[in-house]
XYZ file of N, CA and C in Angstrom:
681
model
N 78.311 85.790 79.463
C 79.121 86.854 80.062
C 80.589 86.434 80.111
N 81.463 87.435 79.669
C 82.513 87.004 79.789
C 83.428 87.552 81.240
N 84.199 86.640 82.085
C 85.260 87.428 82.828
C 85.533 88.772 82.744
N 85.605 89.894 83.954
C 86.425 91.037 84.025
C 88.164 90.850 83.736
N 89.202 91.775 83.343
C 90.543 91.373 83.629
C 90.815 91.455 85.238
N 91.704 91.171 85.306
C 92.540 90.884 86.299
C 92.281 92.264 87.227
N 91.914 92.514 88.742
C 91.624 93.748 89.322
C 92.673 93.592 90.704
N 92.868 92.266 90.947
C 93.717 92.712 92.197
C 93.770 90.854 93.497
N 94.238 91.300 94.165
C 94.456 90.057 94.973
C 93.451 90.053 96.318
N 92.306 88.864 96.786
C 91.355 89.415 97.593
C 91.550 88.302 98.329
N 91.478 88.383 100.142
C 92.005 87.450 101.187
C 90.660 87.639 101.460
N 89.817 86.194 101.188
C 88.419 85.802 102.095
C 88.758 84.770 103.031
N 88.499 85.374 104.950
C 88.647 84.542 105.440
C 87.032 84.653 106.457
N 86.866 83.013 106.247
C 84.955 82.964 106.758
C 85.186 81.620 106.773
N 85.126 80.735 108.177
C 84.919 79.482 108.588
C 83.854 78.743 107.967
N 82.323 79.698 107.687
C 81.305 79.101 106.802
C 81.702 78.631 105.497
N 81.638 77.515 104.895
C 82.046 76.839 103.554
C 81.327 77.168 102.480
N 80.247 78.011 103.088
C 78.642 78.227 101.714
C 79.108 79.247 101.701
N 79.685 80.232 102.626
C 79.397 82.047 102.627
C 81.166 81.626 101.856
N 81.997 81.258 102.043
C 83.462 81.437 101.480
C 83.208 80.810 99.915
N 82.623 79.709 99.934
C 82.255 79.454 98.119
C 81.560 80.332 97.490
N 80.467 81.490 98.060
C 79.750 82.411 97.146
C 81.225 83.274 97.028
N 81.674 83.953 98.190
C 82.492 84.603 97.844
C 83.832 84.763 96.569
N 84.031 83.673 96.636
C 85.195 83.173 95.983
C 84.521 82.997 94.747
N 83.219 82.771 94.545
C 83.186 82.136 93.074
C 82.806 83.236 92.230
N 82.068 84.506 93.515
C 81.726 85.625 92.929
C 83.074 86.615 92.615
N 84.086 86.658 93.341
C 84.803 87.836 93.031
C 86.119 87.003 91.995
N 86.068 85.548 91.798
C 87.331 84.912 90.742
C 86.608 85.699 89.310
N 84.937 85.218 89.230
C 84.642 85.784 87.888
C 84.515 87.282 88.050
N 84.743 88.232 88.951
C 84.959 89.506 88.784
C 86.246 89.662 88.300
N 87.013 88.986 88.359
C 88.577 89.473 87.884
C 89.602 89.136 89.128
N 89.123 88.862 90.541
C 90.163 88.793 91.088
C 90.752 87.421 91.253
N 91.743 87.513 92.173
C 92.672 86.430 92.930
C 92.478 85.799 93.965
N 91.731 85.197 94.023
C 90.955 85.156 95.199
C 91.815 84.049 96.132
N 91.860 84.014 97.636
C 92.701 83.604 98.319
C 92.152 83.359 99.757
N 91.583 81.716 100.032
C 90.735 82.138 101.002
C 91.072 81.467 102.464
N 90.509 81.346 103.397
C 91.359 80.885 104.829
C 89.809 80.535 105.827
N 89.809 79.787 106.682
C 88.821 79.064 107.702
C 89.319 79.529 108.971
N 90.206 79.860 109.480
C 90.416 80.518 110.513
C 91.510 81.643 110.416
N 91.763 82.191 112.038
C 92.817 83.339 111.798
C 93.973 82.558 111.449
N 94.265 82.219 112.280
C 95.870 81.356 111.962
C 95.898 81.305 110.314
N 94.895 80.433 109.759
C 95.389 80.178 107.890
C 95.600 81.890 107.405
N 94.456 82.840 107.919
C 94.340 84.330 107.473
C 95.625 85.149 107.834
N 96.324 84.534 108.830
C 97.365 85.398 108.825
C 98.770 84.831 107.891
N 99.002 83.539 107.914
C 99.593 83.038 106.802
C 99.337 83.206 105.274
N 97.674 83.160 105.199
C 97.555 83.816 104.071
C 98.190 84.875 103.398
N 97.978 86.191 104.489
C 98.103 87.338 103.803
C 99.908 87.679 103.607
N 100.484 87.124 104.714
C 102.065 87.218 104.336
C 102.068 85.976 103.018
N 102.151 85.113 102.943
C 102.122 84.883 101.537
C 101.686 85.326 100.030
N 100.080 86.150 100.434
C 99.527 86.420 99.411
C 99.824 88.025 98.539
N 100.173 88.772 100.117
C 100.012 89.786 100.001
C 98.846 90.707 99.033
N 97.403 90.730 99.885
C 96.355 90.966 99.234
C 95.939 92.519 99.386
N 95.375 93.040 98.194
C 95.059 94.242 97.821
C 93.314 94.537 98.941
N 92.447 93.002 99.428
C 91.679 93.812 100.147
C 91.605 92.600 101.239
N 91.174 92.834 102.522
C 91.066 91.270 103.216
C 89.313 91.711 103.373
N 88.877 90.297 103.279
C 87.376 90.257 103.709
C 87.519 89.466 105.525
N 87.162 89.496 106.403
C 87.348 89.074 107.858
C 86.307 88.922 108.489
N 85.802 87.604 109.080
C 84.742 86.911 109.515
C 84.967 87.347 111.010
N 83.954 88.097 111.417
C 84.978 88.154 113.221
C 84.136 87.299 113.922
N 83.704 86.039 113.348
C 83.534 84.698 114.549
C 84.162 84.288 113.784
N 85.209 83.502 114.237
C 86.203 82.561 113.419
C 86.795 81.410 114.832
N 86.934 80.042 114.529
C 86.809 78.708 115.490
C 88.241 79.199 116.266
N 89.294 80.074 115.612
C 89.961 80.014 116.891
C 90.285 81.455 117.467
N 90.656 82.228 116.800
C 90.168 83.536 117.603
C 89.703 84.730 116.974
N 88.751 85.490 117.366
C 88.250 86.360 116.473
C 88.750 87.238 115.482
N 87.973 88.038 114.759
C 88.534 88.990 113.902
C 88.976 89.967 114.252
N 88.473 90.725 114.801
C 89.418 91.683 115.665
C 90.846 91.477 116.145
N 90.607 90.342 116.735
C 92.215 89.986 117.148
C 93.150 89.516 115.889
N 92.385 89.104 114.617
C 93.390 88.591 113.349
C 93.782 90.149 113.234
N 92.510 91.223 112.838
C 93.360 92.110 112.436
C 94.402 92.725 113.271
N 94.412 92.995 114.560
C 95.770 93.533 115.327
C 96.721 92.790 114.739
N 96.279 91.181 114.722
C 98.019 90.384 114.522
C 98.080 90.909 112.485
N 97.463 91.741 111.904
C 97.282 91.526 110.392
C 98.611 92.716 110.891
N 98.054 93.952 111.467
C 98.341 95.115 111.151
C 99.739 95.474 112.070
N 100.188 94.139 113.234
C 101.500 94.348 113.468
C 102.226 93.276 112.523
N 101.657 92.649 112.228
C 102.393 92.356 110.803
C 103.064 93.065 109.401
N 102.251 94.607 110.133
C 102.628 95.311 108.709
C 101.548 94.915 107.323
N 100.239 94.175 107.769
C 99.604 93.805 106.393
C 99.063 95.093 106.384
N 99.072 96.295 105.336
C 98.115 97.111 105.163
C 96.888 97.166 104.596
N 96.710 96.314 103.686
C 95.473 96.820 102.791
C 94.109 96.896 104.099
N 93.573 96.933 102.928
C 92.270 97.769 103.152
C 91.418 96.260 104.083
N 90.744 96.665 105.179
C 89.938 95.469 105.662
C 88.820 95.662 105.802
N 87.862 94.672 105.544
C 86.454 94.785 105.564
C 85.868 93.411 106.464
N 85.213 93.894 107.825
C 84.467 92.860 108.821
C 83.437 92.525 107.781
N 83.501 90.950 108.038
C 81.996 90.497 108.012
C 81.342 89.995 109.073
N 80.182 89.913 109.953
C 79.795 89.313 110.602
C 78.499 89.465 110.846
N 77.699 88.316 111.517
C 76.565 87.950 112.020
C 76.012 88.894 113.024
N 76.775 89.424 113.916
C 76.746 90.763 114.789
C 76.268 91.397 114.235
N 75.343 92.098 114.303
C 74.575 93.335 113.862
C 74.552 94.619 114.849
N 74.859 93.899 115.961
C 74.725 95.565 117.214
C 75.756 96.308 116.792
N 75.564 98.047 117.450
C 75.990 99.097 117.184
C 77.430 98.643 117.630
N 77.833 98.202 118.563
C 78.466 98.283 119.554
C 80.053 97.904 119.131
N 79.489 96.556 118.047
C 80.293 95.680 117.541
C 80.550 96.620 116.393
N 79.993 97.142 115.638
C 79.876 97.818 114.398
C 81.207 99.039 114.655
N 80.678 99.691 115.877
C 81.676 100.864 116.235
C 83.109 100.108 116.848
N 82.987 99.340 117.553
C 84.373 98.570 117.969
C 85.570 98.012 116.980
N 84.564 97.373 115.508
C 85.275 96.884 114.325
C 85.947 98.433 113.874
N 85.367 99.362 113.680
C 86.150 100.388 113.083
C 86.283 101.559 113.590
N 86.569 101.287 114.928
C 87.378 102.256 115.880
C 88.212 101.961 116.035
N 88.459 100.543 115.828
C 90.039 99.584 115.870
C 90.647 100.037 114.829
N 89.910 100.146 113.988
C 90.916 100.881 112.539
C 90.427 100.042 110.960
N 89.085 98.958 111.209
C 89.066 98.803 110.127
C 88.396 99.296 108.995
N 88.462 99.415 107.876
C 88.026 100.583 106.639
C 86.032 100.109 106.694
N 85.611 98.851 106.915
C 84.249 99.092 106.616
C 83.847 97.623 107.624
N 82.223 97.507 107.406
C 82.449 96.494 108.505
C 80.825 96.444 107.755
N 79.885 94.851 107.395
C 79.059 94.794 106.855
C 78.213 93.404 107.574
N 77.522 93.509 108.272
C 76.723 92.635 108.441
C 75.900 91.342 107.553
N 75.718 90.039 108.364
C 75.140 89.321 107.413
C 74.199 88.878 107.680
N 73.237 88.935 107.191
C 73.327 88.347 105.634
C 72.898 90.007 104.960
N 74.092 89.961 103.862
C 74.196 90.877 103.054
C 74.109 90.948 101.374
N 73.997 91.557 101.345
C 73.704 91.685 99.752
C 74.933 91.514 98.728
N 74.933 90.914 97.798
C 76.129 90.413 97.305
C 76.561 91.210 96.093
N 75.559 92.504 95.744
C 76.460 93.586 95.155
C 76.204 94.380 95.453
N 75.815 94.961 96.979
C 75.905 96.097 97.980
C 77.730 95.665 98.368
N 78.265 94.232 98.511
C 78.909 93.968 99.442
C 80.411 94.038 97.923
N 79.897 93.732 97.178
C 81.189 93.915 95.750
C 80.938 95.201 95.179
N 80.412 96.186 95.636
C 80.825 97.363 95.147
C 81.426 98.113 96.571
N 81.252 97.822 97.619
C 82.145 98.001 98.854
C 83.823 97.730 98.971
N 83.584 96.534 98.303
C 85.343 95.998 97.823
C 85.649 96.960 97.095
N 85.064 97.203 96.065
C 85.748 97.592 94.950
C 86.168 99.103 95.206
N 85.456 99.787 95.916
C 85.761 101.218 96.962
C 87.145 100.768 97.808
N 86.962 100.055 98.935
C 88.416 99.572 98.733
C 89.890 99.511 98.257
N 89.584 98.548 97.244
C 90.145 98.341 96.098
C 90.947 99.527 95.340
N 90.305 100.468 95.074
C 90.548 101.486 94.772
C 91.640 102.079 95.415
N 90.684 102.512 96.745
C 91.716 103.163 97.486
C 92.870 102.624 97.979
N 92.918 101.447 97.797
C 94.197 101.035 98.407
C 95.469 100.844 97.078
N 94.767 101.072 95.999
C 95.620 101.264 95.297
C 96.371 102.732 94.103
N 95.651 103.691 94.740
C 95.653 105.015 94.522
C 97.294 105.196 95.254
N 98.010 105.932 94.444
C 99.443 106.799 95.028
C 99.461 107.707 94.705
N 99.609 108.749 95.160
C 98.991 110.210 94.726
C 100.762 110.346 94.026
N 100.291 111.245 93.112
C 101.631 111.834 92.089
C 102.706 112.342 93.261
N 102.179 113.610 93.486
C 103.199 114.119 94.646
C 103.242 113.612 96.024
N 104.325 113.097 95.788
C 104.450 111.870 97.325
C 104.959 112.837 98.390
N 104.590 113.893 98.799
C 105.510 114.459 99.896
C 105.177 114.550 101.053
N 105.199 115.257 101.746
C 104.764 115.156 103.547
C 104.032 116.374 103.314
N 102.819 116.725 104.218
C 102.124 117.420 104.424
C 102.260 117.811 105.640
N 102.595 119.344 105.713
C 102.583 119.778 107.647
C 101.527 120.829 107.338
N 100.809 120.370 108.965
C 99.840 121.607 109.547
C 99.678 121.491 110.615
N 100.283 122.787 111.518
C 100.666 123.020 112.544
C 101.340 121.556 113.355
N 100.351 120.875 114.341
C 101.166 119.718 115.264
C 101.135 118.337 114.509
N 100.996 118.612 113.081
C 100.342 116.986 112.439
C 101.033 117.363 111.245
N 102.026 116.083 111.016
C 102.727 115.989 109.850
C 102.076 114.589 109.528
N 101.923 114.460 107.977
C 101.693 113.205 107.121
C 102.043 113.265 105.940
N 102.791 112.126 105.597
C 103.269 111.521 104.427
C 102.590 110.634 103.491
N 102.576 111.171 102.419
C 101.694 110.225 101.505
C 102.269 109.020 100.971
N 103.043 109.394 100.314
C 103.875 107.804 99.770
C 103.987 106.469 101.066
N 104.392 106.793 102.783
C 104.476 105.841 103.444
C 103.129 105.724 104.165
N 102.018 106.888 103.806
C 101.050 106.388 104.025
C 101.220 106.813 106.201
N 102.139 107.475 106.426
C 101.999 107.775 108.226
C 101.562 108.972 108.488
N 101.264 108.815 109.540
C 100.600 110.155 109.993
C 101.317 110.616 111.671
N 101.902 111.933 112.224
C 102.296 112.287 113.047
C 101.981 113.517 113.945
N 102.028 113.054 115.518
C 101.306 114.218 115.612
C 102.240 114.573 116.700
N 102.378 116.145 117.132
C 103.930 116.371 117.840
C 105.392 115.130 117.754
N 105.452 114.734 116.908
C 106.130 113.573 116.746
C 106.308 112.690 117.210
N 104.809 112.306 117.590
C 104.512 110.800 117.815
C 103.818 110.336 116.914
N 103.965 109.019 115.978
C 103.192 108.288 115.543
C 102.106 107.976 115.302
N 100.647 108.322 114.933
C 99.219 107.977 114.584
C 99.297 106.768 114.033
N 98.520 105.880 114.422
C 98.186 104.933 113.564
C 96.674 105.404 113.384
N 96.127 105.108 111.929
C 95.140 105.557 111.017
C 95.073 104.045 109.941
N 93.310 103.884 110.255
C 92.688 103.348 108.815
C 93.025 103.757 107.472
N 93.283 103.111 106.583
C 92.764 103.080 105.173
C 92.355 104.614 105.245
N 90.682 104.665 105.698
C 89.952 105.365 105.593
C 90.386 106.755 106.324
N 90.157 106.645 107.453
C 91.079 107.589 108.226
C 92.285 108.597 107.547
N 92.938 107.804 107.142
C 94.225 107.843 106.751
C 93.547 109.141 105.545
N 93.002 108.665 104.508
C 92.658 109.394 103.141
C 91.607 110.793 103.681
N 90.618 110.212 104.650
C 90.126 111.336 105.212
C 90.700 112.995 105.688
N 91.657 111.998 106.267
C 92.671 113.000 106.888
C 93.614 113.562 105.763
N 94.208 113.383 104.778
C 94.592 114.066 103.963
C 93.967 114.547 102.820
N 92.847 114.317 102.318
C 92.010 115.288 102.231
C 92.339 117.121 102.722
N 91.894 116.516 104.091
C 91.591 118.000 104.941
C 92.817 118.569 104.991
N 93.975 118.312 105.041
C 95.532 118.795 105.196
C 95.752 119.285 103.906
N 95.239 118.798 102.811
C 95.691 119.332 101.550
C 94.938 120.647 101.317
N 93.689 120.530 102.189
C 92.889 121.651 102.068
C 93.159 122.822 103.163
N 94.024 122.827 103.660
C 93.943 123.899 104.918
C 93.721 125.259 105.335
N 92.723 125.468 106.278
C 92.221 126.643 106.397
C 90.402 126.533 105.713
N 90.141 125.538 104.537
C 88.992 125.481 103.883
C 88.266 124.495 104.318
N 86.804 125.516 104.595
C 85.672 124.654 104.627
C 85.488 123.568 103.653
N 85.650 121.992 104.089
C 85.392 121.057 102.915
C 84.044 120.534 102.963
N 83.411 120.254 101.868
C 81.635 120.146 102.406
C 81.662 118.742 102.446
N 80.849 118.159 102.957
C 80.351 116.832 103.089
C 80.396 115.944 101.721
N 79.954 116.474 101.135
C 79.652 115.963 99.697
C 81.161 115.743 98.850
N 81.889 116.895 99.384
C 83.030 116.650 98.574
C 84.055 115.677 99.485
N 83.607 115.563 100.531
C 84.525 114.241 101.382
C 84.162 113.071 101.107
N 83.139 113.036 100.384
C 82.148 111.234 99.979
C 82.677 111.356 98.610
N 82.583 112.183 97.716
C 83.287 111.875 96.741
C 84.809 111.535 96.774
N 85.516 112.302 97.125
C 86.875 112.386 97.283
C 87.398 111.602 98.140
N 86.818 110.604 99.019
C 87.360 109.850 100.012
C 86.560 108.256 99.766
N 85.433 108.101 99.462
C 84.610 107.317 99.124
C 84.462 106.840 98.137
N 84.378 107.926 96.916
C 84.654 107.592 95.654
C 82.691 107.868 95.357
N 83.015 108.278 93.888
C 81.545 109.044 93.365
C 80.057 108.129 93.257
N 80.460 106.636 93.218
C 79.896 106.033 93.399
C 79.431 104.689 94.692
N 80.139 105.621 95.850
C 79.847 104.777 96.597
C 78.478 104.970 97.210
N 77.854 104.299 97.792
C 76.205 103.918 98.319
C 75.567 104.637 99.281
N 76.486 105.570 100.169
C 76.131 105.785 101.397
C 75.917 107.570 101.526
N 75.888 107.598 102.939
C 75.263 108.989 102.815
C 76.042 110.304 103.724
N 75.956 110.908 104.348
C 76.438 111.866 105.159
C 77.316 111.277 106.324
N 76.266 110.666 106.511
C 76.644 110.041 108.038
C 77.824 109.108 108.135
N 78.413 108.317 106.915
C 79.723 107.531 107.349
C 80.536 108.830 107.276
N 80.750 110.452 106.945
C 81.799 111.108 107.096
C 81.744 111.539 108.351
N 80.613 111.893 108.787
C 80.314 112.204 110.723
C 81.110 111.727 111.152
N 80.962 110.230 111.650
C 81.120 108.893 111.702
C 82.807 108.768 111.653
N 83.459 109.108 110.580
C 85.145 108.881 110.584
C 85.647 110.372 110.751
N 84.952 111.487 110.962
C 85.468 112.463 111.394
C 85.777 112.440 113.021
N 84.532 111.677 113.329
C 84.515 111.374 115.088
C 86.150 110.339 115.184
N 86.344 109.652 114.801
C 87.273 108.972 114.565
C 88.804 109.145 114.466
N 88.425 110.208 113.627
C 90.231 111.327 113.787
C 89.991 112.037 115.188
N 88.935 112.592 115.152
C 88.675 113.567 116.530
C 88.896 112.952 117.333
N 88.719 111.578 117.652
C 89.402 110.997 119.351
C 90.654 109.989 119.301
N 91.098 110.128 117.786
C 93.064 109.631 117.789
C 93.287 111.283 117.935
N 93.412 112.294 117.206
C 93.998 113.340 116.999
C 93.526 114.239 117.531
N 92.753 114.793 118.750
C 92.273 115.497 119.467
C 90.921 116.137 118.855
N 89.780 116.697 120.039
C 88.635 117.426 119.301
C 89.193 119.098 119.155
N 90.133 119.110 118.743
C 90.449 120.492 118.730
C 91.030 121.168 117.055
N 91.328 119.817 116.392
C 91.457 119.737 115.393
C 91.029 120.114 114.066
N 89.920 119.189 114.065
C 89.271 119.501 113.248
C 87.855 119.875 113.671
N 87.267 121.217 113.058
C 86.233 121.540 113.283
C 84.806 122.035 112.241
N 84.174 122.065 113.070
C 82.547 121.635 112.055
C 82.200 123.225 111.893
N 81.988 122.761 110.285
C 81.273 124.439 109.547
C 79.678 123.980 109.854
N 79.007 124.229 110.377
C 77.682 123.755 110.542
C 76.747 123.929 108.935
N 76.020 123.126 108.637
C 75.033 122.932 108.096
C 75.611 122.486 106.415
N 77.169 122.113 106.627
C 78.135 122.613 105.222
C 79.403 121.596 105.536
N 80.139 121.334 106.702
C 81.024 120.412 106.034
C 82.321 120.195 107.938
N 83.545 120.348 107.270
C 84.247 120.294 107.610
C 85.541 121.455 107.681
N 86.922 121.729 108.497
C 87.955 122.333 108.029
C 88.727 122.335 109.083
N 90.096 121.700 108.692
C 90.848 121.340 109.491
C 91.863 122.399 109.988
N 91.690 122.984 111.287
C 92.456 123.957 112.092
C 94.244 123.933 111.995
N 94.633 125.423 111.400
C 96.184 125.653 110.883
C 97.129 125.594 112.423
C-alpha cells in the first residue's frame, strides 16, 4: 500500500504512549501531519505552533483536563475542529464535552476506522469556505461566513464547528422546512456513520445558546428556522 497525499495538520494529545503511537502511526500513513502532546500545557503550545486543521483531546490528561485545554484552545483563538477522546463513557460527560462546544466526542476503546472517518468529517468541514462569503440576516441573528461568527441582537454567539455549519444551513434556507436527512448530508457530510439523532442532539444545542423560539420542529420531517 502506498501513502495517501498530504490531507492536513492533526494535534493528538493522549498521555497514553500506546493509544498516541496507534494514533500517530495511523493517521502519518493516511497523509497527515501529525503533531502530538502528553499533556494540556504541551497541547496548547502545540497548537499555537502547529496550527492544526483537527485536534484529537484526551480529557484525562496528568495536569488538567480536556475540557479545560479546550476553553484555554478556544480563548486562544485555536479554531479547528475538536474531537474528545476519553475513557468516560457516561451520558453526562458525553453531553458536557459538546455542550461546551466541541464538534464530536468518542469514547474508548474505539474503533480505529469508525474513529478516522470521524476526523476526516472534520477535516472537511473545517476546511470548506463557502464561495459567497457574506453575512446572512434573519430577523435577531446575523452570521458571517468567511469569519465564521454568529450574532444575536448584537451580541456575540459563540458556536461549534458543528453548530456553527448547522446553523447556517438553516439561515440560508429561511422560512423552509429542512428534513433531517438533508441536515446529515449537508452538515455531516454523505458519508458520515450516524443517524437522526446527532441532528436532534445539535439542534437542542442552538436551541439553548439561541433561544427555543428559534428554530422550530416540522414534526415527523425535519427542521425550519423562524424569519
Amino acid at each position: 500500500m502506498t501513502p495517501e497525499p498530504p490531507r492536513g495538520r492533526l494535534l493528538v494529545t493522549d498521555d497514553e504512549v500506546s493509544i498516541a503511537a496507534i494514533l500517530f502511526t495511523t493517521f502519518q500513513f493516511l497523509g497527515y501531519d501529525v503533531v502530538t502532546a502528553g499533556t494540556g500545557q504541551e497541547a496548547l503550545r502545540a497548537a499555537a505552533a502547529a496550527a492544526p486543521d483537527v485536534v484529537l483531546l484526551d480529557v484525562m490528561l496528568p495536569d488538567f483536563d480536556g475540557f479545560e485545554v479546550y476553553r484555554r484552545l478556544r480563548a486562544a483563538d485555536v479554531t479547528a475542529p475538536v474531537m474528545f477522546l476519553s475513557a468516560r463513557q457516561s451520558t453526562d460527560d458525553k453531553v458536557h464535552g459538546l455542550t461546551l462546544g466541541g464538534d464530536d466526542y468518542v469514547a474508548k476503546p474505539f474503533d480505529i476506522k469508525e474513529l478516522v472517518a470521524r476526523v476526516e468529517v472534520l477535516r472537511r468541514r473545517g476546511a470548506q469556505h463557502p464561495a459567497a462569503c457574506t453575512r446572512l440576516h434573519l430577523g435577531r441573528l446575523e452570521l458571517d461566513r468567511a469569519s465564521r461568527e454568529v450574532w444575536k441582537d448584537g451580541v456575540p454567539v459563540r458556536l461549534s464547528a458543528t453548530e456553527f455549519d448547522l446553523l447556517c444551513h438553516l439561515m440560508a434556507n429561511p422560512g423552509k422546512a429542512v428534513s433531517k436527512a438533508e441536515i446529515l448530508s449537508a452538515v455531516w457530510g454523505h458519508d458520515f456513520r450516524g443517524d437522526f439523532g446527532v441532528v436532534e442532539t445539535y439542534v437542542y444545542y442552538l436551541r439553548r445558546k439561541l433561544g427555543s423560539d428559534l428554530i422550530r420542529t416540522v414534526r415527523n420531517f425535519g427542521y425550519l428556522i423562524a424569519a
